[in-house]
Amino acid sequence: MIILVVLGFFLILSGVISDEFLSVRRTEVMVRRFYLKQQVYHEAVSALKLLSSYFREDNASYDTLSDLWAYPFELPISEGEIRIRVEDEERYLNLNLVRTEAGFKVVRRLFEELHITSISPELLRVWVGGPGFWDRAYPPKKAPLDSLEELLFLGLSRQDFYGKAEGFIFYPGLSSLTTVWSNGRVNLNTAPPEVIMALSPRVNRTLAKRLVEYRRTHALKKVEDVVLVEGFDFEILHDLRPWATVKSENFRVTIEVRVGEVEGELNAILRRTGSDLKVVYWRFS
């Protein structure tokens, strides 16, 4: 009987010790993850500072997809790695242009090219404060878009937002070709064909692809250089001048950091004006 009592006591004691051990172990894991998350954050901030220094020193009069910033790269660190991607926002069409009559025509051409049907450019124009008829139960914002996700609130379908296939043809979505961060001009050295086509009713897909092919080996150093591309005449140049540039001002930076088993991502928008550089958007997750 005494043996059974002693055995029971030791079983209870071992259970208590086991629970305490597991509790301590969980605490150690939580502390380690917290420490690693802090390290991930500081590594991301350091990488952003390094990238900012590069842009401050990069005073080129034009930006292309052959520039150093346009290539993704990785940096090894203790117990992990850093991955960095940069995209200029001037390669995309700023949807806030829709508010003016001239800008509305540009945005409408992009909607037509992408077969966007779930919302109209007319609706978008009224939403940001332009003229037109509003038929929704809620009032229009009457202010520029702050993010592309507002389009989903307006009723844009996920297919029109992310891209869709119609038959054997794939149409990119607005999320991959538009922005709210650019200065309003489109960089002809970095823009995709669909955006180039939206800038002029005289530019078809063949001409847009011809420009994309030309710039692989010949950077456009000024907007006027576009007439060096076969098929681009001075009438097209006249159409492009209000909307086009060859230099980018806003850059979307994605920095992914892994330290041990912990990962984090920093997203930022850098705005470069001459030698001045500032962060206009920042989010770490």
PDB file of C-alpha atoms in Angstrom:
ATOM      1  CA  MET A   1       0.000   0.000   0.000  1.00  0.00           C
ATOM      2  CA  ILE A   2       2.821   2.369   0.934  1.00  0.00           C
ATOM      3  CA  ILE A   3       4.534   1.534  -2.349  1.00  0.00           C
ATOM      4  CA  LEU A   4       1.415   2.506  -4.294  1.00  0.00           C
ATOM      5  CA  VAL A   5       1.142   5.796  -2.421  1.00  0.00           C
ATOM      6  CA  VAL A   6       4.793   6.617  -3.071  1.00  0.00           C
ATOM      7  CA  LEU A   7       4.437   5.645  -6.720  1.00  0.00           C
ATOM      8  CA  GLY A   8       1.386   7.867  -7.063  1.00  0.00           C
ATOM      9  CA  PHE A   9       3.243  10.740  -5.445  1.00  0.00           C
ATOM     10  CA  PHE A  10       6.120  10.421  -7.889  1.00  0.00           C
ATOM     11  CA  LEU A  11       3.738  10.244 -10.854  1.00  0.00           C
ATOM     12  CA  ILE A  12       2.043  13.456  -9.749  1.00  0.00           C
ATOM     13  CA  LEU A  13       5.387  15.127  -9.123  1.00  0.00           C
ATOM     14  CA  SER A  14       6.711  14.093 -12.530  1.00  0.00           C
ATOM     15  CA  GLY A  15       3.577  15.507 -14.167  1.00  0.00           C
ATOM     16  CA  VAL A  16       4.045  18.830 -12.404  1.00  0.00           C
ATOM     17  CA  ILE A  17       7.713  18.947 -13.387  1.00  0.00           C
ATOM     18  CA  SER A  18       6.821  18.065 -16.987  1.00  0.00           C
ATOM     19  CA  ASP A  19       4.228  20.856 -17.139  1.00  0.00           C
ATOM     20  CA  GLU A  20       6.712  23.329 -15.697  1.00  0.00           C
ATOM     21  CA  PHE A  21       9.332  22.246 -18.237  1.00  0.00           C
ATOM     22  CA  LEU A  22       6.909  22.691 -21.131  1.00  0.00           C
ATOM     23  CA  SER A  23       5.866  26.091 -19.801  1.00  0.00           C
ATOM     24  CA  VAL A  24       9.493  27.215 -19.569  1.00  0.00           C
ATOM     25  CA  ARG A  25      10.168  25.839 -23.040  1.00  0.00           C
ATOM     26  CA  ARG A  26       7.210  27.732 -24.514  1.00  0.00           C
ATOM     27  CA  THR A  27       8.431  30.909 -22.843  1.00  0.00           C
ATOM     28  CA  GLU A  28      11.904  30.395 -24.309  1.00  0.00           C
ATOM     29  CA  VAL A  29      10.424  29.914 -27.792  1.00  0.00           C
ATOM     30  CA  MET A  30       8.301  33.066 -27.448  1.00  0.00           C
ATOM     31  CA  VAL A  31      11.280  35.102 -26.272  1.00  0.00           C
ATOM     32  CA  ARG A  32      13.429  33.791 -29.122  1.00  0.00           C
ATOM     33  CA  ARG A  33      10.771  34.584 -31.727  1.00  0.00           C
ATOM     34  CA  PHE A  34      10.339  38.076 -30.289  1.00  0.00           C
ATOM     35  CA  TYR A  35      14.094  38.634 -30.412  1.00  0.00           C
ATOM     36  CA  LEU A  36      14.322  37.324 -33.995  1.00  0.00           C
ATOM     37  CA  LYS A  37      11.361  39.480 -35.077  1.00  0.00           C
ATOM     38  CA  GLN A  38      13.161  42.538 -33.728  1.00  0.00           C
ATOM     39  CA  GLN A  39      16.282  41.485 -35.603  1.00  0.00           C
ATOM     40  CA  VAL A  40      14.253  41.020 -38.805  1.00  0.00           C
ATOM     41  CA  TYR A  41      12.826  44.525 -38.408  1.00  0.00           C
ATOM     42  CA  HIS A  42      16.229  46.139 -37.882  1.00  0.00           C
ATOM     43  CA  GLU A  43      17.731  44.257 -40.840  1.00  0.00           C
ATOM     44  CA  ALA A  44      14.871  45.491 -43.052  1.00  0.00           C
ATOM     45  CA  VAL A  45      15.347  49.091 -41.910  1.00  0.00           C
ATOM     46  CA  SER A  46      19.103  48.864 -42.527  1.00  0.00           C
ATOM     47  CA  ALA A  47      18.479  47.521 -46.038  1.00  0.00           C
ATOM     48  CA  LEU A  48      16.081  50.388 -46.756  1.00  0.00           C
ATOM     49  CA  LYS A  49      18.681  52.921 -45.593  1.00  0.00           C
ATOM     50  CA  LEU A  50      21.277  51.307 -47.861  1.00  0.00           C
ATOM     51  CA  LEU A  51      18.883  51.461 -50.802  1.00  0.00           C
ATOM     52  CA  SER A  52      18.032  55.081 -50.015  1.00  0.00           C
ATOM     53  CA  SER A  53      21.726  55.981 -50.169  1.00  0.00           C
ATOM     54  CA  TYR A  54      21.917  54.472 -53.648  1.00  0.00           C
ATOM     55  CA  PHE A  55      18.985  56.542 -54.926  1.00  0.00           C
ATOM     56  CA  ARG A  56      20.421  59.746 -53.465  1.00  0.00           C
ATOM     57  CA  GLU A  57      23.607  59.188 -55.460  1.00  0.00           C
ATOM     58  CA  ASP A  58      21.805  58.088 -58.637  1.00  0.00           C
ATOM     59  CA  ASN A  59      21.306  61.365 -60.500  1.00  0.00           C
ATOM     60  CA  ALA A  60      20.833  59.926 -63.974  1.00  0.00           C
ATOM     61  CA  SER A  61      18.637  61.983 -66.281  1.00  0.00           C
ATOM     62  CA  TYR A  62      16.674  58.877 -67.284  1.00  0.00           C
ATOM     63  CA  ASP A  63      15.682  55.529 -65.726  1.00  0.00           C
ATOM     64  CA  THR A  64      15.455  52.178 -67.497  1.00  0.00           C
ATOM     65  CA  LEU A  65      14.865  48.511 -66.731  1.00  0.00           C
ATOM     66  CA  SER A  66      18.613  47.979 -67.194  1.00  0.00           C
ATOM     67  CA  ASP A  67      19.478  50.123 -64.167  1.00  0.00           C
ATOM     68  CA  LEU A  68      20.874  48.439 -61.068  1.00  0.00           C
ATOM     69  CA  TRP A  69      17.766  49.172 -58.987  1.00  0.00           C
ATOM     70  CA  ALA A  70      15.539  47.284 -61.457  1.00  0.00           C
ATOM     71  CA  TYR A  71      17.122  43.892 -60.688  1.00  0.00           C
ATOM     72  CA  PRO A  72      16.035  41.903 -57.617  1.00  0.00           C
ATOM     73  CA  PHE A  73      18.930  40.896 -55.417  1.00  0.00           C
ATOM     74  CA  GLU A  74      19.693  38.978 -52.230  1.00  0.00           C
ATOM     75  CA  LEU A  75      22.010  39.685 -49.311  1.00  0.00           C
ATOM     76  CA  PRO A  76      23.182  36.898 -46.987  1.00  0.00           C
ATOM     77  CA  ILE A  77      23.030  37.687 -43.263  1.00  0.00           C
ATOM     78  CA  SER A  78      23.692  35.703 -40.112  1.00  0.00           C
ATOM     79  CA  GLU A  79      21.133  32.880 -39.882  1.00  0.00           C
ATOM     80  CA  GLY A  80      19.178  34.116 -42.905  1.00  0.00           C
ATOM     81  CA  GLU A  81      18.900  36.348 -45.946  1.00  0.00           C
ATOM     82  CA  ILE A  82      17.473  39.610 -47.286  1.00  0.00           C
ATOM     83  CA  ARG A  83      15.624  39.793 -50.624  1.00  0.00           C
ATOM     84  CA  ILE A  84      15.002  43.198 -52.219  1.00  0.00           C
ATOM     85  CA  ARG A  85      12.743  44.146 -55.142  1.00  0.00           C
ATOM     86  CA  VAL A  86      12.224  47.643 -56.547  1.00  0.00           C
ATOM     87  CA  GLU A  87       9.683  48.854 -59.116  1.00  0.00           C
ATOM     88  CA  ASP A  88       9.200  52.396 -60.331  1.00  0.00           C
ATOM     89  CA  GLU A  89       5.623  53.635 -60.050  1.00  0.00           C
ATOM     90  CA  GLU A  90       5.986  55.725 -63.222  1.00  0.00           C
ATOM     91  CA  ARG A  91       5.748  52.561 -65.314  1.00  0.00           C
ATOM     92  CA  TYR A  92       2.061  52.466 -64.378  1.00  0.00           C
ATOM     93  CA  LEU A  93      -0.891  54.722 -65.171  1.00  0.00           C
ATOM     94  CA  ASN A  94      -2.099  56.855 -62.273  1.00  0.00           C
ATOM     95  CA  LEU A  95      -5.872  56.396 -62.094  1.00  0.00           C
ATOM     96  CA  ASN A  96      -6.315  59.758 -60.390  1.00  0.00           C
ATOM     97  CA  LEU A  97      -5.766  61.312 -63.831  1.00  0.00           C
ATOM     98  CA  VAL A  98      -9.367  60.335 -64.568  1.00  0.00           C
ATOM     99  CA  ARG A  99     -10.643  63.521 -62.918  1.00  0.00           C
ATOM    100  CA  THR A 100      -9.732  65.796 -65.869  1.00  0.00           C
ATOM    101  CA  GLU A 101     -11.228  65.462 -69.350  1.00  0.00           C
ATOM    102  CA  ALA A 102      -7.888  64.707 -71.006  1.00  0.00           C
ATOM    103  CA  GLY A 103      -6.916  62.246 -68.279  1.00  0.00           C
ATOM    104  CA  PHE A 104     -10.323  60.587 -68.485  1.00  0.00           C
ATOM    105  CA  LYS A 105      -9.691  59.710 -72.144  1.00  0.00           C
ATOM    106  CA  VAL A 106      -6.377  58.071 -71.249  1.00  0.00           C
ATOM    107  CA  VAL A 107      -7.928  56.006 -68.448  1.00  0.00           C
ATOM    108  CA  ARG A 108     -10.869  55.037 -70.661  1.00  0.00           C
ATOM    109  CA  ARG A 109      -8.506  53.703 -73.336  1.00  0.00           C
ATOM    110  CA  LEU A 110      -6.826  51.498 -70.732  1.00  0.00           C
ATOM    111  CA  PHE A 111     -10.207  50.205 -69.513  1.00  0.00           C
ATOM    112  CA  GLU A 112     -11.165  49.357 -73.091  1.00  0.00           C
ATOM    113  CA  GLU A 113      -7.848  47.633 -73.805  1.00  0.00           C
ATOM    114  CA  LEU A 114      -8.181  45.476 -70.680  1.00  0.00           C
ATOM    115  CA  HIS A 115     -11.898  44.769 -71.233  1.00  0.00           C
ATOM    116  CA  ILE A 116     -12.804  46.227 -67.821  1.00  0.00           C
ATOM    117  CA  THR A 117     -16.582  45.939 -67.507  1.00  0.00           C
ATOM    118  CA  SER A 118     -17.431  45.663 -63.794  1.00  0.00           C
ATOM    119  CA  ILE A 119     -17.092  49.429 -63.264  1.00  0.00           C
ATOM    120  CA  SER A 120     -16.883  52.291 -65.741  1.00  0.00           C
ATOM    121  CA  PRO A 121     -14.302  55.067 -65.991  1.00  0.00           C
ATOM    122  CA  GLU A 122     -17.250  57.478 -65.697  1.00  0.00           C
ATOM    123  CA  LEU A 123     -18.063  56.077 -62.250  1.00  0.00           C
ATOM    124  CA  LEU A 124     -14.425  56.337 -61.202  1.00  0.00           C
ATOM    125  CA  ARG A 125     -14.268  59.956 -62.376  1.00  0.00           C
ATOM    126  CA  VAL A 126     -17.204  60.961 -60.171  1.00  0.00           C
ATOM    127  CA  TRP A 127     -15.763  59.011 -57.212  1.00  0.00           C
ATOM    128  CA  VAL A 128     -12.532  61.060 -57.222  1.00  0.00           C
ATOM    129  CA  GLY A 129     -14.388  64.366 -57.584  1.00  0.00           C
ATOM    130  CA  GLY A 130     -14.863  64.826 -61.312  1.00  0.00           C
ATOM    131  CA  PRO A 131     -18.082  65.632 -63.184  1.00  0.00           C
ATOM    132  CA  GLY A 132     -20.743  63.067 -63.946  1.00  0.00           C
ATOM    133  CA  PHE A 133     -23.785  61.215 -62.614  1.00  0.00           C
ATOM    134  CA  TRP A 134     -23.557  59.204 -59.378  1.00  0.00           C
ATOM    135  CA  ASP A 135     -26.072  56.362 -58.982  1.00  0.00           C
ATOM    136  CA  ARG A 136     -24.892  54.664 -55.788  1.00  0.00           C
ATOM    137  CA  ALA A 137     -26.665  54.679 -52.403  1.00  0.00           C
ATOM    138  CA  TYR A 138     -23.581  56.106 -50.704  1.00  0.00           C
ATOM    139  CA  PRO A 139     -21.958  59.465 -51.579  1.00  0.00           C
ATOM    140  CA  PRO A 140     -18.818  59.681 -53.745  1.00  0.00           C
ATOM    141  CA  LYS A 141     -15.480  60.241 -52.058  1.00  0.00           C
ATOM    142  CA  LYS A 142     -14.696  63.416 -54.061  1.00  0.00           C
ATOM    143  CA  ALA A 143     -10.983  62.991 -53.385  1.00  0.00           C
ATOM    144  CA  PRO A 144      -8.119  61.132 -55.101  1.00  0.00           C
ATOM    145  CA  LEU A 145      -7.748  57.394 -54.682  1.00  0.00           C
ATOM    146  CA  ASP A 146      -5.516  56.504 -51.735  1.00  0.00           C
ATOM    147  CA  SER A 147      -5.078  52.888 -52.805  1.00  0.00           C
ATOM    148  CA  LEU A 148      -6.069  50.618 -55.665  1.00  0.00           C
ATOM    149  CA  GLU A 149      -8.150  48.526 -53.245  1.00  0.00           C
ATOM    150  CA  GLU A 150     -10.769  51.300 -53.343  1.00  0.00           C
ATOM    151  CA  LEU A 151     -11.674  49.955 -56.785  1.00  0.00           C
ATOM    152  CA  LEU A 152     -12.959  46.760 -55.140  1.00  0.00           C
ATOM    153  CA  PHE A 153     -15.149  48.847 -52.837  1.00  0.00           C
ATOM    154  CA  LEU A 154     -16.574  50.556 -55.923  1.00  0.00           C
ATOM    155  CA  GLY A 155     -17.567  47.181 -57.355  1.00  0.00           C
ATOM    156  CA  LEU A 156     -14.605  46.238 -59.540  1.00  0.00           C
ATOM    157  CA  SER A 157     -14.578  42.458 -59.898  1.00  0.00           C
ATOM    158  CA  ARG A 158     -11.586  40.465 -58.701  1.00  0.00           C
ATOM    159  CA  GLN A 159     -11.084  39.300 -62.289  1.00  0.00           C
ATOM    160  CA  ASP A 160     -10.825  42.888 -63.512  1.00  0.00           C
ATOM    161  CA  PHE A 161      -8.552  43.695 -60.565  1.00  0.00           C
ATOM    162  CA  TYR A 162      -6.126  40.760 -60.835  1.00  0.00           C
ATOM    163  CA  GLY A 163      -6.534  39.674 -64.469  1.00  0.00           C
ATOM    164  CA  LYS A 164      -8.738  37.317 -66.445  1.00  0.00           C
ATOM    165  CA  ALA A 165      -8.825  35.006 -69.430  1.00  0.00           C
ATOM    166  CA  GLU A 166     -11.402  35.375 -72.192  1.00  0.00           C
ATOM    167  CA  GLY A 167     -11.096  32.470 -74.547  1.00  0.00           C
ATOM    168  CA  PHE A 168      -7.391  32.073 -75.279  1.00  0.00           C
ATOM    169  CA  ILE A 169      -6.564  35.698 -74.449  1.00  0.00           C
ATOM    170  CA  PHE A 170      -5.370  36.850 -71.020  1.00  0.00           C
ATOM    171  CA  TYR A 171      -6.125  40.415 -69.980  1.00  0.00           C
ATOM    172  CA  PRO A 172      -4.022  41.842 -67.124  1.00  0.00           C
ATOM    173  CA  GLY A 173      -5.906  43.377 -64.228  1.00  0.00           C
ATOM    174  CA  LEU A 174      -5.802  46.995 -63.115  1.00  0.00           C
ATOM    175  CA  SER A 175      -3.723  46.044 -60.069  1.00  0.00           C
ATOM    176  CA  SER A 176      -0.769  45.180 -62.317  1.00  0.00           C
ATOM    177  CA  LEU A 177      -0.895  48.250 -64.580  1.00  0.00           C
ATOM    178  CA  THR A 178      -2.105  51.191 -62.492  1.00  0.00           C
ATOM    179  CA  THR A 179      -1.023  53.161 -59.434  1.00  0.00           C
ATOM    180  CA  VAL A 180      -1.949  56.005 -57.121  1.00  0.00           C
ATOM    181  CA  TRP A 181       1.667  56.877 -56.267  1.00  0.00           C
ATOM    182  CA  SER A 182       3.204  58.154 -59.505  1.00  0.00           C
ATOM    183  CA  ASN A 183       3.644  61.807 -60.450  1.00  0.00           C
ATOM    184  CA  GLY A 184       1.094  61.354 -63.251  1.00  0.00           C
ATOM    185  CA  ARG A 185       3.582  60.842 -66.058  1.00  0.00           C
ATOM    186  CA  VAL A 186       4.508  57.475 -67.569  1.00  0.00           C
ATOM    187  CA  ASN A 187       8.137  56.446 -68.043  1.00  0.00           C
ATOM    188  CA  LEU A 188       8.434  55.225 -71.632  1.00  0.00           C
ATOM    189  CA  ASN A 189      11.580  53.294 -70.667  1.00  0.00           C
ATOM    190  CA  THR A 190       9.753  51.076 -68.172  1.00  0.00           C
ATOM    191  CA  ALA A 191       6.020  51.072 -69.022  1.00  0.00           C
ATOM    192  CA  PRO A 192       4.311  47.881 -70.285  1.00  0.00           C
ATOM    193  CA  PRO A 193       2.644  47.901 -73.743  1.00  0.00           C
ATOM    194  CA  GLU A 194      -0.906  48.331 -72.406  1.00  0.00           C
ATOM    195  CA  VAL A 195       0.009  51.541 -70.583  1.00  0.00           C
ATOM    196  CA  ILE A 196       1.886  52.930 -73.594  1.00  0.00           C
ATOM    197  CA  MET A 197      -1.161  52.250 -75.773  1.00  0.00           C
ATOM    198  CA  ALA A 198      -3.405  54.198 -73.387  1.00  0.00           C
ATOM    199  CA  LEU A 199      -1.366  57.383 -73.871  1.00  0.00           C
ATOM    200  CA  SER A 200      -2.308  57.843 -77.527  1.00  0.00           C
ATOM    201  CA  PRO A 201      -5.156  56.597 -79.736  1.00  0.00           C
ATOM    202  CA  ARG A 202      -2.562  56.325 -82.517  1.00  0.00           C
ATOM    203  CA  VAL A 203      -0.467  53.707 -80.704  1.00  0.00           C
ATOM    204  CA  ASN A 204      -1.639  50.138 -81.283  1.00  0.00           C
ATOM    205  CA  ARG A 205      -0.219  46.959 -79.760  1.00  0.00           C
ATOM    206  CA  THR A 206       2.245  46.455 -82.596  1.00  0.00           C
ATOM    207  CA  LEU A 207       3.748  49.917 -82.097  1.00  0.00           C
ATOM    208  CA  ALA A 208       3.806  49.562 -78.310  1.00  0.00           C
ATOM    209  CA  LYS A 209       5.659  46.251 -78.525  1.00  0.00           C
ATOM    210  CA  ARG A 210       8.047  47.796 -81.034  1.00  0.00           C
ATOM    211  CA  LEU A 211       8.911  50.494 -78.505  1.00  0.00           C
ATOM    212  CA  VAL A 212       9.425  47.892 -75.773  1.00  0.00           C
ATOM    213  CA  GLU A 213      11.776  45.958 -78.049  1.00  0.00           C
ATOM    214  CA  TYR A 214      13.666  49.098 -79.085  1.00  0.00           C
ATOM    215  CA  ARG A 215      14.365  50.201 -75.522  1.00  0.00           C
ATOM    216  CA  ARG A 216      16.015  46.863 -74.683  1.00  0.00           C
ATOM    217  CA  THR A 217      19.116  48.134 -76.464  1.00  0.00           C
ATOM    218  CA  HIS A 218      18.454  51.872 -76.820  1.00  0.00           C
ATOM    219  CA  ALA A 219      17.407  53.851 -73.759  1.00  0.00           C
ATOM    220  CA  LEU A 220      15.171  56.835 -74.426  1.00  0.00           C
ATOM    221  CA  LYS A 221      17.148  59.771 -73.011  1.00  0.00           C
ATOM    222  CA  LYS A 222      14.326  62.220 -73.693  1.00  0.00           C
ATOM    223  CA  VAL A 223      10.695  61.839 -74.708  1.00  0.00           C
ATOM    224  CA  GLU A 224      11.481  63.119 -78.214  1.00  0.00           C
ATOM    225  CA  ASP A 225      13.646  60.027 -78.814  1.00  0.00           C
ATOM    226  CA  VAL A 226      10.448  58.047 -79.317  1.00  0.00           C
ATOM    227  CA  VAL A 227      10.376  59.183 -82.971  1.00  0.00           C
ATOM    228  CA  LEU A 228      13.492  57.046 -83.500  1.00  0.00           C
ATOM    229  CA  VAL A 229      11.280  53.986 -83.117  1.00  0.00           C
ATOM    230  CA  GLU A 230       9.829  52.753 -86.410  1.00  0.00           C
ATOM    231  CA  GLY A 231       6.197  53.844 -86.771  1.00  0.00           C
ATOM    232  CA  PHE A 232       6.300  56.618 -84.164  1.00  0.00           C
ATOM    233  CA  ASP A 233       5.787  59.961 -85.869  1.00  0.00           C
ATOM    234  CA  PHE A 234       5.501  63.543 -84.641  1.00  0.00           C
ATOM    235  CA  GLU A 235       1.722  63.265 -84.253  1.00  0.00           C
ATOM    236  CA  ILE A 236       2.223  60.441 -81.761  1.00  0.00           C
ATOM    237  CA  LEU A 237       4.927  62.478 -80.045  1.00  0.00           C
ATOM    238  CA  HIS A 238       2.419  65.313 -79.706  1.00  0.00           C
ATOM    239  CA  ASP A 239      -0.040  62.904 -78.040  1.00  0.00           C
ATOM    240  CA  LEU A 240       2.607  61.564 -75.661  1.00  0.00           C
ATOM    241  CA  ARG A 241       4.151  64.823 -74.469  1.00  0.00           C
ATOM    242  CA  PRO A 242       1.541  65.689 -71.784  1.00  0.00           C
ATOM    243  CA  TRP A 243       1.774  62.217 -70.225  1.00  0.00           C
ATOM    244  CA  ALA A 244       5.243  60.825 -70.883  1.00  0.00           C
ATOM    245  CA  THR A 245       8.658  61.057 -69.260  1.00  0.00           C
ATOM    246  CA  VAL A 246      11.899  59.057 -69.318  1.00  0.00           C
ATOM    247  CA  LYS A 247      12.746  59.436 -65.622  1.00  0.00           C
ATOM    248  CA  SER A 248      11.015  57.940 -62.605  1.00  0.00           C
ATOM    249  CA  GLU A 249      10.347  59.690 -59.324  1.00  0.00           C
ATOM    250  CA  ASN A 250       8.525  57.152 -57.127  1.00  0.00           C
ATOM    251  CA  PHE A 251       9.790  53.667 -56.309  1.00  0.00           C
ATOM    252  CA  ARG A 252       8.000  50.788 -54.581  1.00  0.00           C
ATOM    253  CA  VAL A 253      10.412  48.832 -52.407  1.00  0.00           C
ATOM    254  CA  THR A 254       9.729  45.318 -51.076  1.00  0.00           C
ATOM    255  CA  ILE A 255      12.254  43.977 -48.574  1.00  0.00           C
ATOM    256  CA  GLU A 256      11.805  40.386 -47.372  1.00  0.00           C
ATOM    257  CA  VAL A 257      13.955  39.292 -44.438  1.00  0.00           C
ATOM    258  CA  ARG A 258      14.428  35.847 -42.906  1.00  0.00           C
ATOM    259  CA  VAL A 259      16.355  35.285 -39.685  1.00  0.00           C
ATOM    260  CA  GLY A 260      16.186  31.727 -38.424  1.00  0.00           C
ATOM    261  CA  GLU A 261      12.589  30.580 -38.588  1.00  0.00           C
ATOM    262  CA  VAL A 262      11.152  34.123 -38.464  1.00  0.00           C
ATOM    263  CA  GLU A 263      10.276  36.162 -41.566  1.00  0.00           C
ATOM    264  CA  GLY A 264       9.139  39.738 -42.099  1.00  0.00           C
ATOM    265  CA  GLU A 265       8.376  42.074 -44.988  1.00  0.00           C
ATOM    266  CA  LEU A 266       8.819  45.817 -45.313  1.00  0.00           C
ATOM    267  CA  ASN A 267       6.931  47.704 -48.028  1.00  0.00           C
ATOM    268  CA  ALA A 268       7.759  51.332 -48.742  1.00  0.00           C
ATOM    269  CA  ILE A 269       7.373  54.034 -51.367  1.00  0.00           C
ATOM    270  CA  LEU A 270      10.458  56.198 -51.916  1.00  0.00           C
ATOM    271  CA  ARG A 271      10.014  59.560 -53.632  1.00  0.00           C
ATOM    272  CA  ARG A 272      13.089  61.002 -55.322  1.00  0.00           C
ATOM    273  CA  THR A 273      13.182  64.654 -56.353  1.00  0.00           C
ATOM    274  CA  GLY A 274      16.625  65.616 -57.571  1.00  0.00           C
ATOM    275  CA  SER A 275      19.023  64.622 -54.793  1.00  0.00           C
ATOM    276  CA  ASP A 276      16.246  64.731 -52.188  1.00  0.00           C
ATOM    277  CA  LEU A 277      14.672  61.444 -51.113  1.00  0.00           C
ATOM    278  CA  LYS A 278      11.876  60.772 -48.667  1.00  0.00           C
ATOM    279  CA  VAL A 279       9.721  57.851 -47.586  1.00  0.00           C
ATOM    280  CA  VAL A 280       6.056  58.615 -48.334  1.00  0.00           C
ATOM    281  CA  TYR A 281       4.628  55.202 -47.387  1.00  0.00           C
ATOM    282  CA  TRP A 282       5.805  52.551 -44.954  1.00  0.00           C
ATOM    283  CA  ARG A 283       4.448  49.231 -43.647  1.00  0.00           C
ATOM    284  CA  PHE A 284       6.202  46.349 -41.878  1.00  0.00           C
ATOM    285  CA  SER A 285       4.557  42.995 -41.332  1.00  0.00           C
TER     286      SER A 285
END
